[in-house]
């Protein structure tokens, strides 16, 4: 049975119809869409999407069209709590519900407290506005020079390419602009042209971060076009892409897509990762394809209360990322976005996580812990204080086991202000 027939209504059209590239050698769809499917996910899709072929399931455009986007679809799959149900009913505006069937297959169907479900299904906490929260805590609107270009740091810009994501995270920093109700933001040549014109004259910009929304929701040809235009600007030394798709829609990383990206080096990718449950066979495939295409992969993780704010879990996550060829890059405190107090924890928790990593496991596993300062202050790095004090020419340092060691530092003054 096809999906539209199963649900009794027509599916939305694909977000962006993409013309297949002419290819001398036409591959059969089955081979083209080959992708691993883990056992739990297979059981899930047989139960909730009966009649869906593996080729359909592995087709990222099918996953986009079949996203869970309404109360009816959520209730068909999840046993919703009263709190979740009323929050979904009450919600208006941007940041709608959106979950790919693949990502839903990793979530707890019965338990509202299950970590991945908590990050994607609304709850009443979203309607509570707490101290210090606002819609644009990082002051991005203030630093927007032309639509889509946030230019805050001297040599780099943030390029917001789209307002569409494959899944909508309930703590999103750009909750104000993603998944707008009037129709998800579509590719607009005129907007991108304005952004490119800005970059053309701003020759001080050497680093462009493509973000959104999720840039990987854009079709191959359009993204190829944008990357080619950016590459034509000689002062832009490298491009980064910020995305969650390799974790929530790994099927998006087709071999052709990875091959296309390979043309645009140096190209880096920052993957938004939340929890060890995300590290599946499918994700091993998506990150391997990207790494094999020569793209350095780094992770960004937000510390979220009751989701991943546990030092042991974070050690497990960071070690798992390295196995998936992703270097743990940033650990962030959650930005004070309106209605996110139920996700935020204290800075001590982040420092405890770093303490649990540093020295206890490979240095490659330890991300940089940062706060993106409100009102456009930028990223501020935090680290546990390892300087205990000073004894004459010796600096006293605490190691990962809490033992104090002396480092000869004649003439130095660091640590002198601390009482031993
Ligand atoms: S994928 Fe990124 S941009 Fe999209 S909702 Fe999640 S955090 Fe926001």
PDB file of N, CA, C and O in Angstrom, residues 22-62:
ATOM      1  N   UNK A  22      21.679  14.260 -16.157  1.00  0.00           N
ATOM      2  CA  UNK A  22      21.826  13.268 -17.225  1.00  0.00           C
ATOM      3  C   UNK A  22      23.040  12.398 -16.927  1.00  0.00           C
ATOM      4  O   UNK A  22      24.073  12.892 -16.511  1.00  0.00           O
ATOM      5  N   UNK A  23      22.864  11.129 -17.021  1.00  0.00           N
ATOM      6  CA  UNK A  23      23.962  10.241 -16.726  1.00  0.00           C
ATOM      7  C   UNK A  23      24.094   9.218 -17.846  1.00  0.00           C
ATOM      8  O   UNK A  23      23.112   8.665 -18.326  1.00  0.00           O
ATOM      9  N   UNK A  24      25.338   9.016 -18.270  1.00  0.00           N
ATOM     10  CA  UNK A  24      25.582   8.096 -19.370  1.00  0.00           C
ATOM     11  C   UNK A  24      25.149   6.695 -18.953  1.00  0.00           C
ATOM     12  O   UNK A  24      24.550   5.947 -19.707  1.00  0.00           O
ATOM     13  N   UNK A  25      25.412   6.380 -17.695  1.00  0.00           N
ATOM     14  CA  UNK A  25      25.147   5.030 -17.222  1.00  0.00           C
ATOM     15  C   UNK A  25      23.965   5.085 -16.263  1.00  0.00           C
ATOM     16  O   UNK A  25      24.099   5.560 -15.137  1.00  0.00           O
ATOM     17  N   UNK A  26      22.803   4.658 -16.664  1.00  0.00           N
ATOM     18  CA  UNK A  26      21.627   4.773 -15.794  1.00  0.00           C
ATOM     19  C   UNK A  26      21.585   3.569 -14.851  1.00  0.00           C
ATOM     20  O   UNK A  26      21.568   2.417 -15.297  1.00  0.00           O
ATOM     21  N   UNK A  27      21.599   3.883 -13.540  1.00  0.00           N
ATOM     22  CA  UNK A  27      21.604   2.773 -12.596  1.00  0.00           C
ATOM     23  C   UNK A  27      20.190   2.429 -12.203  1.00  0.00           C
ATOM     24  O   UNK A  27      19.356   3.324 -12.053  1.00  0.00           O
ATOM     25  N   UNK A  28      19.894   1.169 -11.963  1.00  0.00           N
ATOM     26  CA  UNK A  28      18.559   0.837 -11.492  1.00  0.00           C
ATOM     27  C   UNK A  28      18.338   1.425 -10.091  1.00  0.00           C
ATOM     28  O   UNK A  28      19.273   1.500  -9.301  1.00  0.00           O
ATOM     29  N   UNK A  29      17.100   1.887  -9.812  1.00  0.00           N
ATOM     30  CA  UNK A  29      16.800   2.576  -8.558  1.00  0.00           C
ATOM     31  C   UNK A  29      17.209   1.762  -7.339  1.00  0.00           C
ATOM     32  O   UNK A  29      17.674   2.293  -6.356  1.00  0.00           O
ATOM     33  N   UNK A  30      17.035   0.446  -7.423  1.00  0.00           N
ATOM     34  CA  UNK A  30      17.315  -0.385  -6.263  1.00  0.00           C
ATOM     35  C   UNK A  30      18.777  -0.254  -5.818  1.00  0.00           C
ATOM     36  O   UNK A  30      19.080  -0.154  -4.659  1.00  0.00           O
ATOM     37  N   UNK A  31      19.675  -0.247  -6.803  1.00  0.00           N
ATOM     38  CA  UNK A  31      21.100  -0.147  -6.505  1.00  0.00           C
ATOM     39  C   UNK A  31      21.405   1.273  -6.034  1.00  0.00           C
ATOM     40  O   UNK A  31      22.089   1.503  -5.054  1.00  0.00           O
ATOM     41  N   UNK A  32      20.777   2.236  -6.694  1.00  0.00           N
ATOM     42  CA  UNK A  32      20.996   3.646  -6.422  1.00  0.00           C
ATOM     43  C   UNK A  32      20.662   3.992  -4.978  1.00  0.00           C
ATOM     44  O   UNK A  32      21.321   4.790  -4.344  1.00  0.00           O
ATOM     45  N   UNK A  33      19.618   3.365  -4.444  1.00  0.00           N
ATOM     46  CA  UNK A  33      19.135   3.739  -3.116  1.00  0.00           C
ATOM     47  C   UNK A  33      19.585   2.768  -2.028  1.00  0.00           C
ATOM     48  O   UNK A  33      19.049   2.778  -0.942  1.00  0.00           O
ATOM     49  N   UNK A  34      20.573   1.934  -2.327  1.00  0.00           N
ATOM     50  CA  UNK A  34      20.982   0.951  -1.325  1.00  0.00           C
ATOM     51  C   UNK A  34      21.549   1.672  -0.094  1.00  0.00           C
ATOM     52  O   UNK A  34      22.361   2.574  -0.214  1.00  0.00           O
ATOM     53  N   UNK A  35      21.087   1.242   1.063  1.00  0.00           N
ATOM     54  CA  UNK A  35      21.492   1.891   2.306  1.00  0.00           C
ATOM     55  C   UNK A  35      21.191   0.907   3.427  1.00  0.00           C
ATOM     56  O   UNK A  35      20.195   0.181   3.353  1.00  0.00           O
ATOM     57  N   UNK A  36      21.996   0.883   4.473  1.00  0.00           N
ATOM     58  CA  UNK A  36      21.666  -0.053   5.558  1.00  0.00           C
ATOM     59  C   UNK A  36      20.380   0.363   6.269  1.00  0.00           C
ATOM     60  O   UNK A  36      20.048   1.555   6.302  1.00  0.00           O
ATOM     61  N   UNK A  37      19.656  -0.603   6.808  1.00  0.00           N
ATOM     62  CA  UNK A  37      18.477  -0.295   7.633  1.00  0.00           C
ATOM     63  C   UNK A  37      18.624  -1.132   8.908  1.00  0.00           C
ATOM     64  O   UNK A  37      18.655  -2.362   8.843  1.00  0.00           O
ATOM     65  N   UNK A  38      18.749  -0.473  10.053  1.00  0.00           N
ATOM     66  CA  UNK A  38      18.957  -1.244  11.290  1.00  0.00           C
ATOM     67  C   UNK A  38      17.683  -1.994  11.661  1.00  0.00           C
ATOM     68  O   UNK A  38      16.578  -1.633  11.224  1.00  0.00           O
ATOM     69  N   UNK A  39      17.829  -3.041  12.461  1.00  0.00           N
ATOM     70  CA  UNK A  39      16.721  -3.969  12.719  1.00  0.00           C
ATOM     71  C   UNK A  39      15.517  -3.270  13.370  1.00  0.00           C
ATOM     72  O   UNK A  39      14.360  -3.518  12.990  1.00  0.00           O
ATOM     73  N   UNK A  40      15.758  -2.370  14.327  1.00  0.00           N
ATOM     74  CA  UNK A  40      14.639  -1.699  15.016  1.00  0.00           C
ATOM     75  C   UNK A  40      13.884  -0.790  14.045  1.00  0.00           C
ATOM     76  O   UNK A  40      12.655  -0.693  14.087  1.00  0.00           O
ATOM     77  N   UNK A  41      14.642  -0.130  13.194  1.00  0.00           N
ATOM     78  CA  UNK A  41      14.009   0.761  12.217  1.00  0.00           C
ATOM     79  C   UNK A  41      13.174  -0.042  11.229  1.00  0.00           C
ATOM     80  O   UNK A  41      12.062   0.353  10.854  1.00  0.00           O
ATOM     81  N   UNK A  42      13.705  -1.196  10.840  1.00  0.00           N
ATOM     82  CA  UNK A  42      12.954  -2.045   9.894  1.00  0.00           C
ATOM     83  C   UNK A  42      11.624  -2.461  10.527  1.00  0.00           C
ATOM     84  O   UNK A  42      10.565  -2.376   9.889  1.00  0.00           O
ATOM     85  N   UNK A  43      11.664  -2.860  11.788  1.00  0.00           N
ATOM     86  CA  UNK A  43      10.432  -3.273  12.470  1.00  0.00           C
ATOM     87  C   UNK A  43       9.455  -2.100  12.542  1.00  0.00           C
ATOM     88  O   UNK A  43       8.239  -2.251  12.351  1.00  0.00           O
ATOM     89  N   UNK A  44      10.001  -0.890  12.776  1.00  0.00           N
ATOM     90  CA  UNK A  44       9.168   0.307  12.880  1.00  0.00           C
ATOM     91  C   UNK A  44       8.462   0.583  11.561  1.00  0.00           C
ATOM     92  O   UNK A  44       7.267   0.834  11.516  1.00  0.00           O
ATOM     93  N   UNK A  45       9.199   0.541  10.474  1.00  0.00           N
ATOM     94  CA  UNK A  45       8.539   0.966   9.234  1.00  0.00           C
ATOM     95  C   UNK A  45       7.591  -0.095   8.716  1.00  0.00           C
ATOM     96  O   UNK A  45       6.593   0.225   8.077  1.00  0.00           O
ATOM     97  N   UNK A  46       7.872  -1.349   9.063  1.00  0.00           N
ATOM     98  CA  UNK A  46       6.901  -2.379   8.669  1.00  0.00           C
ATOM     99  C   UNK A  46       5.598  -2.200   9.441  1.00  0.00           C
ATOM    100  O   UNK A  46       4.519  -2.471   8.928  1.00  0.00           O
ATOM    101  N   UNK A  47       5.730  -1.737  10.683  1.00  0.00           N
ATOM    102  CA  UNK A  47       4.526  -1.554  11.511  1.00  0.00           C
ATOM    103  C   UNK A  47       3.744  -0.294  11.115  1.00  0.00           C
ATOM    104  O   UNK A  47       2.526  -0.337  10.988  1.00  0.00           O
ATOM    105  N   UNK A  48       4.472   0.807  10.923  1.00  0.00           N
ATOM    106  CA  UNK A  48       3.762   2.081  10.727  1.00  0.00           C
ATOM    107  C   UNK A  48       3.650   2.531   9.274  1.00  0.00           C
ATOM    108  O   UNK A  48       2.842   3.390   8.956  1.00  0.00           O
ATOM    109  N   UNK A  49       4.469   1.984   8.421  1.00  0.00           N
ATOM    110  CA  UNK A  49       4.406   2.337   7.000  1.00  0.00           C
ATOM    111  C   UNK A  49       4.344   1.068   6.163  1.00  0.00           C
ATOM    112  O   UNK A  49       5.210   0.831   5.314  1.00  0.00           O
ATOM    113  N   UNK A  50       3.362   0.206   6.435  1.00  0.00           N
ATOM    114  CA  UNK A  50       3.312  -1.078   5.723  1.00  0.00           C
ATOM    115  C   UNK A  50       3.166  -0.826   4.227  1.00  0.00           C
ATOM    116  O   UNK A  50       2.497   0.109   3.802  1.00  0.00           O
ATOM    117  N   UNK A  51       3.808  -1.675   3.462  1.00  0.00           N
ATOM    118  CA  UNK A  51       3.716  -1.527   2.007  1.00  0.00           C
ATOM    119  C   UNK A  51       4.784  -0.621   1.443  1.00  0.00           C
ATOM    120  O   UNK A  51       4.951  -0.528   0.235  1.00  0.00           O
ATOM    121  N   UNK A  52       5.499   0.080   2.340  1.00  0.00           N
ATOM    122  CA  UNK A  52       6.585   0.936   1.859  1.00  0.00           C
ATOM    123  C   UNK A  52       7.780   0.050   1.507  1.00  0.00           C
ATOM    124  O   UNK A  52       8.183  -0.794   2.312  1.00  0.00           O
ATOM    125  N   UNK A  53       8.303   0.229   0.319  1.00  0.00           N
ATOM    126  CA  UNK A  53       9.443  -0.605  -0.072  1.00  0.00           C
ATOM    127  C   UNK A  53      10.722  -0.069   0.575  1.00  0.00           C
ATOM    128  O   UNK A  53      10.776   1.104   0.981  1.00  0.00           O
ATOM    129  N   UNK A  54      11.732  -0.912   0.641  1.00  0.00           N
ATOM    130  CA  UNK A  54      13.010  -0.467   1.208  1.00  0.00           C
ATOM    131  C   UNK A  54      13.581   0.654   0.353  1.00  0.00           C
ATOM    132  O   UNK A  54      14.186   1.599   0.871  1.00  0.00           O
ATOM    133  N   UNK A  55      13.368   0.553  -0.977  1.00  0.00           N
ATOM    134  CA  UNK A  55      13.875   1.618  -1.852  1.00  0.00           C
ATOM    135  C   UNK A  55      13.205   2.948  -1.517  1.00  0.00           C
ATOM    136  O   UNK A  55      13.869   3.984  -1.464  1.00  0.00           O
ATOM    137  N   UNK A  56      11.902   2.918  -1.253  1.00  0.00           N
ATOM    138  CA  UNK A  56      11.212   4.168  -0.867  1.00  0.00           C
ATOM    139  C   UNK A  56      11.765   4.677   0.461  1.00  0.00           C
ATOM    140  O   UNK A  56      12.074   5.854   0.610  1.00  0.00           O
ATOM    141  N   UNK A  57      11.847   3.763   1.438  1.00  0.00           N
ATOM    142  CA  UNK A  57      12.329   4.150   2.768  1.00  0.00           C
ATOM    143  C   UNK A  57      13.721   4.788   2.676  1.00  0.00           C
ATOM    144  O   UNK A  57      14.031   5.752   3.364  1.00  0.00           O
ATOM    145  N   UNK A  58      14.543   4.265   1.796  1.00  0.00           N
ATOM    146  CA  UNK A  58      15.912   4.775   1.673  1.00  0.00           C
ATOM    147  C   UNK A  58      16.023   5.984   0.747  1.00  0.00           C
ATOM    148  O   UNK A  58      17.122   6.483   0.535  1.00  0.00           O
ATOM    149  N   UNK A  59      14.909   6.431   0.229  1.00  0.00           N
ATOM    150  CA  UNK A  59      14.908   7.602  -0.647  1.00  0.00           C
ATOM    151  C   UNK A  59      14.674   8.843   0.227  1.00  0.00           C
ATOM    152  O   UNK A  59      13.607   8.996   0.827  1.00  0.00           O
ATOM    153  N   UNK A  60      15.673   9.707   0.283  1.00  0.00           N
ATOM    154  CA  UNK A  60      15.553  10.841   1.220  1.00  0.00           C
ATOM    155  C   UNK A  60      14.377  11.731   0.883  1.00  0.00           C
ATOM    156  O   UNK A  60      13.787  12.339   1.767  1.00  0.00           O
ATOM    157  N   UNK A  61      13.993  11.788  -0.375  1.00  0.00           N
ATOM    158  CA  UNK A  61      12.844  12.635  -0.736  1.00  0.00           C
ATOM    159  C   UNK A  61      11.547  12.005  -0.252  1.00  0.00           C
ATOM    160  O   UNK A  61      10.618  12.715   0.155  1.00  0.00           O
ATOM    161  N   UNK A  62      11.495  10.695  -0.245  1.00  0.00           N
ATOM    162  CA  UNK A  62      10.318  10.032   0.345  1.00  0.00           C
ATOM    163  C   UNK A  62      10.262  10.363   1.843  1.00  0.00           C
ATOM    164  O   UNK A  62       9.209  10.700   2.376  1.00  0.00           O
TER     165      UNK A  62
END
